[in-house]
mmCIF file of N, CA and C in Angstrom:
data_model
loop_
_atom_site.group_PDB
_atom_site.id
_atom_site.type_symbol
_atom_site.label_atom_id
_atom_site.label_comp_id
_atom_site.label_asym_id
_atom_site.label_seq_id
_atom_site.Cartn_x
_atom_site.Cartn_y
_atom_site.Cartn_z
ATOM 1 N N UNK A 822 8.609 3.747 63.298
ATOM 2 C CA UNK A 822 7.564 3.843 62.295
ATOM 3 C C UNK A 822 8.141 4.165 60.918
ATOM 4 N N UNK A 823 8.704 4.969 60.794
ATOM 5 C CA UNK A 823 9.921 5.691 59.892
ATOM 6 C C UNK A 823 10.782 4.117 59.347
ATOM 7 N N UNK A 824 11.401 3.297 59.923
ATOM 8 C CA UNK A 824 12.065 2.518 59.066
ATOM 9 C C UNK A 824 10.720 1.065 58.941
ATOM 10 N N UNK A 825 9.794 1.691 58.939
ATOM 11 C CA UNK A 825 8.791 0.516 58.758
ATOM 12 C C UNK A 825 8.444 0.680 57.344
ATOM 13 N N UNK A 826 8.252 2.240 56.948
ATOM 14 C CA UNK A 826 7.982 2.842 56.031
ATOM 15 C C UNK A 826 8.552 2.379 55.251
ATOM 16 N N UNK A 827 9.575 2.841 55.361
ATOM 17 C CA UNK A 827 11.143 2.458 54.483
ATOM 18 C C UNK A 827 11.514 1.305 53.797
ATOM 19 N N UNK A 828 10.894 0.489 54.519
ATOM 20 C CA UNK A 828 11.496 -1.208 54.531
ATOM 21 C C UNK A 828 10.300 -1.690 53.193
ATOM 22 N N UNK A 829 9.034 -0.285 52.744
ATOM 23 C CA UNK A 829 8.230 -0.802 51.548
ATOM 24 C C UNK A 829 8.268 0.101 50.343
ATOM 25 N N UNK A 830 8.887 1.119 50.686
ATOM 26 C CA UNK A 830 9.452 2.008 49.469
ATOM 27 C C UNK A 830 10.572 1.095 48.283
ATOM 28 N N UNK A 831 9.895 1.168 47.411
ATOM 29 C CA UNK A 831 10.471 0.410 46.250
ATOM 30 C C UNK A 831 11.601 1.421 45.652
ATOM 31 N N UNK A 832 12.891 1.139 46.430
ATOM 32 C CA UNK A 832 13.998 1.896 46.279
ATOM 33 C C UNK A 832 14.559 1.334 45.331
ATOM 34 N N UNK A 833 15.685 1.900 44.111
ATOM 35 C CA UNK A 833 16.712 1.602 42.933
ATOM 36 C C UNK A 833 18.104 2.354 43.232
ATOM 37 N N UNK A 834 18.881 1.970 42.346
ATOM 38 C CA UNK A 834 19.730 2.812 42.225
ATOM 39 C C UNK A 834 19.809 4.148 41.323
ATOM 40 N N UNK A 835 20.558 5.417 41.340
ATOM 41 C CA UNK A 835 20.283 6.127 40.395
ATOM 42 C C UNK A 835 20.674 6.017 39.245
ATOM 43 N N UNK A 836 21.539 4.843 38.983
ATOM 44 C CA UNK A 836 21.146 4.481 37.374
ATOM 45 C C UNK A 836 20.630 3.437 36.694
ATOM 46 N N UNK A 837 19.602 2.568 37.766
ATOM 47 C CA UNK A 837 18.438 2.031 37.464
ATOM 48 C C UNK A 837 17.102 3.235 37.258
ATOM 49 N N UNK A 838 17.431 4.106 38.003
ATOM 50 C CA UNK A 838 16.668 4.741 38.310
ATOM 51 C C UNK A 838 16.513 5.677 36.588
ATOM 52 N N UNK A 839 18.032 6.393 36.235
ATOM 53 C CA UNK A 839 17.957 6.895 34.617
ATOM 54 C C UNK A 839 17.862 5.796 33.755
ATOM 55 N N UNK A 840 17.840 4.283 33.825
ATOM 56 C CA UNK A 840 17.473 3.605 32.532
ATOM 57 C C UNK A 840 15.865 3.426 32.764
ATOM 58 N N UNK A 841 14.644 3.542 33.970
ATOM 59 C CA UNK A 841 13.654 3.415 33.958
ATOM 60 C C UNK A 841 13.018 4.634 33.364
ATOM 61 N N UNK A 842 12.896 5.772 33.777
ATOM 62 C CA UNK A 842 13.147 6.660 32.795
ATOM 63 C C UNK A 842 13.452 6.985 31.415
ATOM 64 N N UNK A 843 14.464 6.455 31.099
ATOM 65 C CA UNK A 843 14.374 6.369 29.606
ATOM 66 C C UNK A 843 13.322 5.308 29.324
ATOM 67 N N UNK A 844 13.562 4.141 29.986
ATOM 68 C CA UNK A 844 12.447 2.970 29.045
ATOM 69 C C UNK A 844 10.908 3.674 29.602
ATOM 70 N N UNK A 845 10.567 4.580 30.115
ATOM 71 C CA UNK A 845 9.453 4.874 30.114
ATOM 72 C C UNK A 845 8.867 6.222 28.966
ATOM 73 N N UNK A 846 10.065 6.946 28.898
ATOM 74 C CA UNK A 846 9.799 7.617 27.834
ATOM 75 C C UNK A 846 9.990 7.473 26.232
ATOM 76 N N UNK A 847 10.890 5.739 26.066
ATOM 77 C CA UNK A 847 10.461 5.166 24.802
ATOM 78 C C UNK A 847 9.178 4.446 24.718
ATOM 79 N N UNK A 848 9.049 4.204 25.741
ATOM 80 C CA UNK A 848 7.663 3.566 25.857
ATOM 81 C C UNK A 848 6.387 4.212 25.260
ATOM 82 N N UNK A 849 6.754 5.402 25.876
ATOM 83 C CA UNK A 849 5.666 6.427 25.329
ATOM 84 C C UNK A 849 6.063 6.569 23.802
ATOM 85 N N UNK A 850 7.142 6.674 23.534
ATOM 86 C CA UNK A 850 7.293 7.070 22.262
ATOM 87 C C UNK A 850 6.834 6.697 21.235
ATOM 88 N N UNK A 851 6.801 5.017 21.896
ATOM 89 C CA UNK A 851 6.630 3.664 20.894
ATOM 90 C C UNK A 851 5.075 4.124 20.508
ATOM 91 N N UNK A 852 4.451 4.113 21.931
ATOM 92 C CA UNK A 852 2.521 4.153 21.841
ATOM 93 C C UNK A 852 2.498 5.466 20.618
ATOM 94 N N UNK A 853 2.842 6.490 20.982
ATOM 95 C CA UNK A 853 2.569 7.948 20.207
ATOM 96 C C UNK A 853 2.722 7.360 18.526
ATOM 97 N N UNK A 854 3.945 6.739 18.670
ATOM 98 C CA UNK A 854 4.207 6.480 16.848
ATOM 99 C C UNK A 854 3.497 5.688 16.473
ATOM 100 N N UNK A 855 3.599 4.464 17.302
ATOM 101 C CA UNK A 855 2.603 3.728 16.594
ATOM 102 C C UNK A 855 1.011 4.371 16.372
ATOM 103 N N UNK A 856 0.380 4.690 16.959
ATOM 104 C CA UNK A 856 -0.446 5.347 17.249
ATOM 105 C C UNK A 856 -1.032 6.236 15.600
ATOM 106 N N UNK A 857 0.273 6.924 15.663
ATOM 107 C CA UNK A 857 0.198 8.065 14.435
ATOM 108 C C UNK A 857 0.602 7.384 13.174
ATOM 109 N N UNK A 858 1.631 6.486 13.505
ATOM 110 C CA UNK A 858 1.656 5.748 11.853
ATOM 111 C C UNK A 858 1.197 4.877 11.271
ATOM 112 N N UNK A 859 -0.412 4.075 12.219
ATOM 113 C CA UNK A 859 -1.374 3.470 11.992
ATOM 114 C C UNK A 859 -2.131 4.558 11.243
ATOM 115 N N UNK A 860 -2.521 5.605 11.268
ATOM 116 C CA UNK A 860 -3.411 6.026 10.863
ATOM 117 C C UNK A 860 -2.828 6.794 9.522
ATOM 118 N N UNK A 861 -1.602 7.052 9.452
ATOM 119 C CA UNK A 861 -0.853 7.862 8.270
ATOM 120 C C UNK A 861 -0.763 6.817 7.244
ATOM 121 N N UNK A 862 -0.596 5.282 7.593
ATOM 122 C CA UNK A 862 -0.710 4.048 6.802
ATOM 123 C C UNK A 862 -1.770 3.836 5.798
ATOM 124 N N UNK A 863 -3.243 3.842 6.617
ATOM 125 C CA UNK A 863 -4.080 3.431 6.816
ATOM 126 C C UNK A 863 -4.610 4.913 5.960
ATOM 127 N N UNK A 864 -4.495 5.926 5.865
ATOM 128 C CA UNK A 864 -4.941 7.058 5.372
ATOM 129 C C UNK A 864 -4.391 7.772 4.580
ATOM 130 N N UNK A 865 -3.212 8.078 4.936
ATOM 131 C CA UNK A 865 -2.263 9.157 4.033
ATOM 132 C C UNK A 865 -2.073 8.697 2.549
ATOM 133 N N UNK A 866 -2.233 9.478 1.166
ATOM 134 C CA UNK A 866 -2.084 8.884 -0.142
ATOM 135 C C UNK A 866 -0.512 9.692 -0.621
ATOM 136 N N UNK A 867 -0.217 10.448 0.566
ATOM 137 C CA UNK A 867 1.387 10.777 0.556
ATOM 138 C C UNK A 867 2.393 10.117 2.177
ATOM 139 N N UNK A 868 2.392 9.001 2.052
ATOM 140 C CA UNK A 868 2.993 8.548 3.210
ATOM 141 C C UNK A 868 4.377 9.349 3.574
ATOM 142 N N UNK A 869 5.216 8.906 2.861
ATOM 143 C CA UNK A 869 6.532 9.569 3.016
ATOM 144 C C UNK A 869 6.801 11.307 3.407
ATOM 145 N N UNK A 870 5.744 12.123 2.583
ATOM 146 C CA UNK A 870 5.750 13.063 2.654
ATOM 147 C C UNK A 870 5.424 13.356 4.283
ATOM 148 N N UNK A 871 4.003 12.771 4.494
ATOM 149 C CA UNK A 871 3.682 13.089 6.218
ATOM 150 C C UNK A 871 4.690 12.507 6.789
ATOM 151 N N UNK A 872 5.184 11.187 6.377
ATOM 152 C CA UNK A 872 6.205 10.965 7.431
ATOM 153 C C UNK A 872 7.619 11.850 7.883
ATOM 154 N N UNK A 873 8.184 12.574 7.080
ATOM 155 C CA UNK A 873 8.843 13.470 6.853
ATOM 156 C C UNK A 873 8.584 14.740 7.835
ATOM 157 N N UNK A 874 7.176 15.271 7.333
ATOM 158 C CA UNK A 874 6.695 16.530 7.865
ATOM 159 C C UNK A 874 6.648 16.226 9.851
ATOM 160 N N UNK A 875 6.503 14.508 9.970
ATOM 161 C CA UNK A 875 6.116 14.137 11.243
ATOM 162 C C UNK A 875 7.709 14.213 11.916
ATOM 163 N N UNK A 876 9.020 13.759 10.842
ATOM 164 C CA UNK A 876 9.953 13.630 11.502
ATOM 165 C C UNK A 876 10.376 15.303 11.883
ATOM 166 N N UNK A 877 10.330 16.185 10.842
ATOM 167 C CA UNK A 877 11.555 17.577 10.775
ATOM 168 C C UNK A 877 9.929 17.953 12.504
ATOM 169 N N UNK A 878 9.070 17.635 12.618
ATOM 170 C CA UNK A 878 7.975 18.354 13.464
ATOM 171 C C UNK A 878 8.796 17.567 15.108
ATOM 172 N N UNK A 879 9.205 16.408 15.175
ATOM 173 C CA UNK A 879 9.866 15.851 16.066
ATOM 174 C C UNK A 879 11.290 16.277 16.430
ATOM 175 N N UNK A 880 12.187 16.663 15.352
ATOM 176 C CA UNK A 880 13.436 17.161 15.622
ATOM 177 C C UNK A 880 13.334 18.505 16.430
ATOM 178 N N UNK A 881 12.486 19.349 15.821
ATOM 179 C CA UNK A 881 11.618 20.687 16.023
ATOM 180 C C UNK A 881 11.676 20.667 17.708
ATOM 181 N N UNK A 882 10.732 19.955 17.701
ATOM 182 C CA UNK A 882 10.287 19.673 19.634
ATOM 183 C C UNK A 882 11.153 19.118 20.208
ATOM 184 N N UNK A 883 12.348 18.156 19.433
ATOM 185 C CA UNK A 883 13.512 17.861 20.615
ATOM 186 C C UNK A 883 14.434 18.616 20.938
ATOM 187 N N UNK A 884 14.534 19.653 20.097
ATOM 188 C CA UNK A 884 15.798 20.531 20.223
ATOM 189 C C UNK A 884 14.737 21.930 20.721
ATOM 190 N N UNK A 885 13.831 22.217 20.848
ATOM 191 C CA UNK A 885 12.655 22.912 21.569
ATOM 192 C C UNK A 885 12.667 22.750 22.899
ATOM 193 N N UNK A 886 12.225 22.149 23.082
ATOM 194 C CA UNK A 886 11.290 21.356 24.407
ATOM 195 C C UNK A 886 12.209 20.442 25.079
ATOM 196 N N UNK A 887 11.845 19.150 24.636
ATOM 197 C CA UNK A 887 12.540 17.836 25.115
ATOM 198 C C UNK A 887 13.964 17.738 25.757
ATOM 199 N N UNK A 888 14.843 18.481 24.878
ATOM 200 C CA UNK A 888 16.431 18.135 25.526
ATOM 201 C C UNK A 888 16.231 19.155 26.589
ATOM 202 N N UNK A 889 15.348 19.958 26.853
ATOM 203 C CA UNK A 889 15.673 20.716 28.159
ATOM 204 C C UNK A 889 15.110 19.917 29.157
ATOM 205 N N UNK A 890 13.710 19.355 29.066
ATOM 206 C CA UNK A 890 12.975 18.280 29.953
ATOM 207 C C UNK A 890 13.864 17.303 30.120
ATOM 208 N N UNK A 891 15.125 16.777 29.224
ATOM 209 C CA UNK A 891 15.320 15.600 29.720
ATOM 210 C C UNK A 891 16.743 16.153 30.673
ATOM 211 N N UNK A 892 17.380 17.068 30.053
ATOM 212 C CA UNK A 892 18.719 17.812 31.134
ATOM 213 C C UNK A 892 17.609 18.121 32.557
ATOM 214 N N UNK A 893 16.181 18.428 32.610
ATOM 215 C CA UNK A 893 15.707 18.686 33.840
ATOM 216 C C UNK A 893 15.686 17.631 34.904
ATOM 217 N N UNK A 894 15.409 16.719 33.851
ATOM 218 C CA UNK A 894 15.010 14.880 34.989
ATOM 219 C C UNK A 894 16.371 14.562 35.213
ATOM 220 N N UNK A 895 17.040 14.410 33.999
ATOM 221 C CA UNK A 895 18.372 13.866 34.311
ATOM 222 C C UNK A 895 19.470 14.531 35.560
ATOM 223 N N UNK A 896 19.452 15.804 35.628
ATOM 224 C CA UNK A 896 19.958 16.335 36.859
ATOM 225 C C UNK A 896 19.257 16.359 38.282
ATOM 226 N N UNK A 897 17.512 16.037 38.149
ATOM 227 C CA UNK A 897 16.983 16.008 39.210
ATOM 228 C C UNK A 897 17.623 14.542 39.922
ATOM 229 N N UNK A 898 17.572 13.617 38.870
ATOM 230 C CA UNK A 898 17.588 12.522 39.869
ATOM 231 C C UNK A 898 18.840 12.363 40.383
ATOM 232 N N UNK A 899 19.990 12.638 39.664
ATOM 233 C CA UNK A 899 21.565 12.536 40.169
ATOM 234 C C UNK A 899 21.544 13.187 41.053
ATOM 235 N N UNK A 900 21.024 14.667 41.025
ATOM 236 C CA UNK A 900 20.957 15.263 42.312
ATOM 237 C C UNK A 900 19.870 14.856 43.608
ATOM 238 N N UNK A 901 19.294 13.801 43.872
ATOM 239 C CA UNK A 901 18.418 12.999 44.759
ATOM 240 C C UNK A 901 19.751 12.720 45.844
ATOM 241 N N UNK A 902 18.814 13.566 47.118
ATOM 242 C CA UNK A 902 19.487 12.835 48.116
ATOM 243 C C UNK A 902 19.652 11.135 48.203
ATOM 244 N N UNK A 903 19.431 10.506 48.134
ATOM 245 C CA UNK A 903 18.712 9.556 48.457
ATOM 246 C C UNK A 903 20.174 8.392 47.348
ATOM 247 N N UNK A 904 20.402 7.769 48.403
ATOM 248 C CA UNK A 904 21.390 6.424 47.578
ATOM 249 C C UNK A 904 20.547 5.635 46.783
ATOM 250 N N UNK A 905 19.307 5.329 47.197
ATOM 251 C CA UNK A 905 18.438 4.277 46.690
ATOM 252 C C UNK A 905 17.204 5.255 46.694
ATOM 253 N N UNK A 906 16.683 6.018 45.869
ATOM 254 C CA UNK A 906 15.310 7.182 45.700
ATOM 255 C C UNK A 906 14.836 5.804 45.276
ATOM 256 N N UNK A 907 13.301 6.884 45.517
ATOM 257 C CA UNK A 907 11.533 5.383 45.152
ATOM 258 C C UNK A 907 11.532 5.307 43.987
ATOM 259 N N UNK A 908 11.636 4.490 43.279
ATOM 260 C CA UNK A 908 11.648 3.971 41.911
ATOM 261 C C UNK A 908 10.274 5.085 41.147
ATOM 262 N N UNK A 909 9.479 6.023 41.667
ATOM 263 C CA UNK A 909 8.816 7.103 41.083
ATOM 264 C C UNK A 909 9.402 7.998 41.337
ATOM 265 N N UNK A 910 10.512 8.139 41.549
ATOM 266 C CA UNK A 910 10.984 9.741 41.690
ATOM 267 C C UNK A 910 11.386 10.324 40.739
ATOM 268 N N UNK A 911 11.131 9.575 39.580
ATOM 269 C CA UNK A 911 12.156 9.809 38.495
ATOM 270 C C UNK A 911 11.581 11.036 37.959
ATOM 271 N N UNK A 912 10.336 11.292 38.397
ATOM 272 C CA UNK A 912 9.962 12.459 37.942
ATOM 273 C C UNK A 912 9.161 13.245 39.080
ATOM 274 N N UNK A 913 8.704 14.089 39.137
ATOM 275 C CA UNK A 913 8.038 15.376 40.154
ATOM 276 C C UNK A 913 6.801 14.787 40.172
ATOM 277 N N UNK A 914 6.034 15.453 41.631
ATOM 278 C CA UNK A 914 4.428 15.698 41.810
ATOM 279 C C UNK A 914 4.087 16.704 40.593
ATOM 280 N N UNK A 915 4.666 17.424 40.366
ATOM 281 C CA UNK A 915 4.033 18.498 39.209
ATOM 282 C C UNK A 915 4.199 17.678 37.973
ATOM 283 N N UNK A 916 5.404 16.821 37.333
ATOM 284 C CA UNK A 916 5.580 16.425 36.332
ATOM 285 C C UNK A 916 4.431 14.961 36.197
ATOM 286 N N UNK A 917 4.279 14.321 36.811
ATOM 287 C CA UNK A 917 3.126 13.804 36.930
ATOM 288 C C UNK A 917 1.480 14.282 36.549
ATOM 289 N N UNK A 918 1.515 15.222 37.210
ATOM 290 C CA UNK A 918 -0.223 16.251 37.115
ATOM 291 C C UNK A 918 -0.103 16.788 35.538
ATOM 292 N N UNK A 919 1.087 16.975 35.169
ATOM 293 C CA UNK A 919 1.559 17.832 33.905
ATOM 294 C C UNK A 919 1.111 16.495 32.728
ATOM 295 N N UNK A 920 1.861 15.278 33.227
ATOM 296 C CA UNK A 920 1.706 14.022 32.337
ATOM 297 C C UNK A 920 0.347 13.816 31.806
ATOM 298 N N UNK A 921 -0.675 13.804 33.005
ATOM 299 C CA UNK A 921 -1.754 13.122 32.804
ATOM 300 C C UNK A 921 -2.592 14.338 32.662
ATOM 301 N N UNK A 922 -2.110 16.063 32.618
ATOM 302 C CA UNK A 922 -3.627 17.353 31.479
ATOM 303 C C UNK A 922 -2.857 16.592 30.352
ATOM 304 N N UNK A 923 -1.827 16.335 29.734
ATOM 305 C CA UNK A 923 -1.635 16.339 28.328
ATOM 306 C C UNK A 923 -1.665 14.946 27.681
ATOM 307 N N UNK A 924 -2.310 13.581 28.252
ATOM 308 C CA UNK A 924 -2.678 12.862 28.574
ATOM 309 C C UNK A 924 -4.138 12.929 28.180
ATOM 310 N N UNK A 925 -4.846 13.573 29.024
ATOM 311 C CA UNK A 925 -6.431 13.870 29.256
ATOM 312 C C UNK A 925 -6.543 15.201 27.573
ATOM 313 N N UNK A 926 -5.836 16.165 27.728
ATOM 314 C CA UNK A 926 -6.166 16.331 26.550
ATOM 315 C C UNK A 926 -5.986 16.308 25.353
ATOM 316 N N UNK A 927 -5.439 15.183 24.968
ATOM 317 C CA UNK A 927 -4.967 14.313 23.816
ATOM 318 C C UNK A 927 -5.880 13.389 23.869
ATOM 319 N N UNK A 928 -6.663 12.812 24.511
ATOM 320 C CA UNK A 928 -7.326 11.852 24.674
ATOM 321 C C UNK A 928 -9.196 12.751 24.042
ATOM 322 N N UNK A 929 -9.106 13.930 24.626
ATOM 323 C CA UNK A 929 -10.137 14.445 24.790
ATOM 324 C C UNK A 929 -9.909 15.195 23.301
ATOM 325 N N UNK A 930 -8.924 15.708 22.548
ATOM 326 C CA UNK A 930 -8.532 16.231 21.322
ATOM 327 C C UNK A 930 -9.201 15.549 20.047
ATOM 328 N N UNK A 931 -8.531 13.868 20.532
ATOM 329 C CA UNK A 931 -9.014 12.807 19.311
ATOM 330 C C UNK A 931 -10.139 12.178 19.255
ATOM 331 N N UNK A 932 -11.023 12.355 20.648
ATOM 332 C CA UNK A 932 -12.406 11.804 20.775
ATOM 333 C C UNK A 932 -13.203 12.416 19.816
ATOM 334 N N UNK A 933 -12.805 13.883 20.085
ATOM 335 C CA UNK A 933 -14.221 14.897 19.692
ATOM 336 C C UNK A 933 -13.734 15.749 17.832
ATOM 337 N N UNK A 934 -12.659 15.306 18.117
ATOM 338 C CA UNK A 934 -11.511 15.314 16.196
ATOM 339 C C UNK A 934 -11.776 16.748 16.419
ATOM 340 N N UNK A 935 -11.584 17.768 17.589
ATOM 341 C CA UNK A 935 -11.227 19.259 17.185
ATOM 342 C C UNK A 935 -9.726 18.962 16.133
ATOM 343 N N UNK A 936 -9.238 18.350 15.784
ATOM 344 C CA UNK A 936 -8.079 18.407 14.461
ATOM 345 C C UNK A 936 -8.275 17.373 13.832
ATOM 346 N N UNK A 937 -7.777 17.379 12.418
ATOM 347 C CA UNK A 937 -8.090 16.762 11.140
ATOM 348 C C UNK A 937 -7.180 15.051 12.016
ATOM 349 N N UNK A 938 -7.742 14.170 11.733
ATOM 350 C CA UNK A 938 -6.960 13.054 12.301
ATOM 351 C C UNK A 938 -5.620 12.793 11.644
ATOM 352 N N UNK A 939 -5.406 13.080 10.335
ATOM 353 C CA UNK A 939 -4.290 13.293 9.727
ATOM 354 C C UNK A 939 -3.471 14.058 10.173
ATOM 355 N N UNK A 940 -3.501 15.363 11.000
ATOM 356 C CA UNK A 940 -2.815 16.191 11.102
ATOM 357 C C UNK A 940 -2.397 16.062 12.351
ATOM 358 N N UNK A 941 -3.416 15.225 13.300
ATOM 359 C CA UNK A 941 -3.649 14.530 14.389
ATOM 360 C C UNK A 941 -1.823 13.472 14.633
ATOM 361 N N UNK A 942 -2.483 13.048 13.967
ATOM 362 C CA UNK A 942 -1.281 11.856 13.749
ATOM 363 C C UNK A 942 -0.123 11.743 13.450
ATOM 364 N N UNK A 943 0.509 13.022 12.314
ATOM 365 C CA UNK A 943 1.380 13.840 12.489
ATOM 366 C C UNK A 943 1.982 14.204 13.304
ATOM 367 N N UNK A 944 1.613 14.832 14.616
ATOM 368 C CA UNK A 944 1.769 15.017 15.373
ATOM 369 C C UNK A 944 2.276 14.382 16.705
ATOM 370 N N UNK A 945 1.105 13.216 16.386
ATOM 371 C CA UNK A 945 1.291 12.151 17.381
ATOM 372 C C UNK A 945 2.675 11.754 17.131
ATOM 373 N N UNK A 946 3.380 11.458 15.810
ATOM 374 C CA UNK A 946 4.534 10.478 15.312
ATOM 375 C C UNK A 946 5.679 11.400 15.857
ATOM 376 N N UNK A 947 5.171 12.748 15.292
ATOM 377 C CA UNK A 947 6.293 14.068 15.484
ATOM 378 C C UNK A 947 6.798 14.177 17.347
ATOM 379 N N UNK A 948 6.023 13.687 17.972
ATOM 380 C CA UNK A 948 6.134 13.857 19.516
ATOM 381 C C UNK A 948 6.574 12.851 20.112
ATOM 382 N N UNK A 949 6.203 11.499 18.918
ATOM 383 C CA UNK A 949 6.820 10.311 19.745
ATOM 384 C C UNK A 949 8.293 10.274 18.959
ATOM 385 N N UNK A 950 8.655 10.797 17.780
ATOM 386 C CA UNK A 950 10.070 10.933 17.455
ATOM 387 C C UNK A 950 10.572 11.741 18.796
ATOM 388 N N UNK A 951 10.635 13.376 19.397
ATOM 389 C CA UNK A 951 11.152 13.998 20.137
ATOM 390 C C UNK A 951 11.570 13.042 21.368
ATOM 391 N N UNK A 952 10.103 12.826 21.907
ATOM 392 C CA UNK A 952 10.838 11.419 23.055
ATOM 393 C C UNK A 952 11.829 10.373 22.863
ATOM 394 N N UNK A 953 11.568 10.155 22.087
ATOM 395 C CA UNK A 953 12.514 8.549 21.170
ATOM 396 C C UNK A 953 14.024 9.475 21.519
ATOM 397 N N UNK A 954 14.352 10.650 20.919
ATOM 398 C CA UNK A 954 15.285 11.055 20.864
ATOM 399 C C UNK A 954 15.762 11.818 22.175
ATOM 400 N N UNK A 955 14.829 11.946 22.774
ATOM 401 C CA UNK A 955 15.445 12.806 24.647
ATOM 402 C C UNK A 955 15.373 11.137 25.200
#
């Protein structure tokens, strides 16, 4: 039953496994910026300036946050038993549930504009720089 299983687990290697990973977290990066520099375009009468405030707010969170999240994934998966792990392992059951509250409340943030959409967007650019860069 066990190698029946097996035989549909969408297995990689582990360094297919760290370039999916990265292209999933530029991916995100791409959506976040674009995202935020549609609206800094489209709004801001100091572009450069927000763009600026969006980049030093991204360096901020990569050297914060991010380079520790990405030393976390990056050692989880090298350390995977597994010659060929499931092409989702690249990240945790928790890092998943974690993805989609901050997901849900980013989504739920910009519906109801509890923040200025400008400042919004800022943000958005500032978070998709940190990823870009982990």
């Amino acid at each position: 039953m066990n190698e029946i299983l097996a035989s549909y687990k969408p297995g990689v290697s582990k360094k297919l496994l760290l370039l999916i990973a990265g292209l999933v977290w530029v991916g995100i990066a791409y959506i976040a910026i674009n995202i935020g520099m549609n609206y800094i375009f489209e709004n801001s009468h100091h572009i450069l300036f927000h763009l600026l405030i969006s980049f030093i707010i991204g360096l901020f969170l990569f050297l914060i946050i991010f380079l520790k999240v990405f030393n976390i994934y990056t050692n989880r998966i090298i350390q995977l038993n597994s010659d060929k792990p499931c092409v989702f392992s690249f990240s945790s059951i928790k890092g998943y549930f974690v993805t989609a509250f901050i997901f849900t409340i980013a989504i739920y943030i910009k519906q109801y504009n509890f923040i200025d959409p400008l400042v919004l967007s800022i943000i958005y650019v500032g978070i998709g720089v940190s990823l870009f860069f982990a």
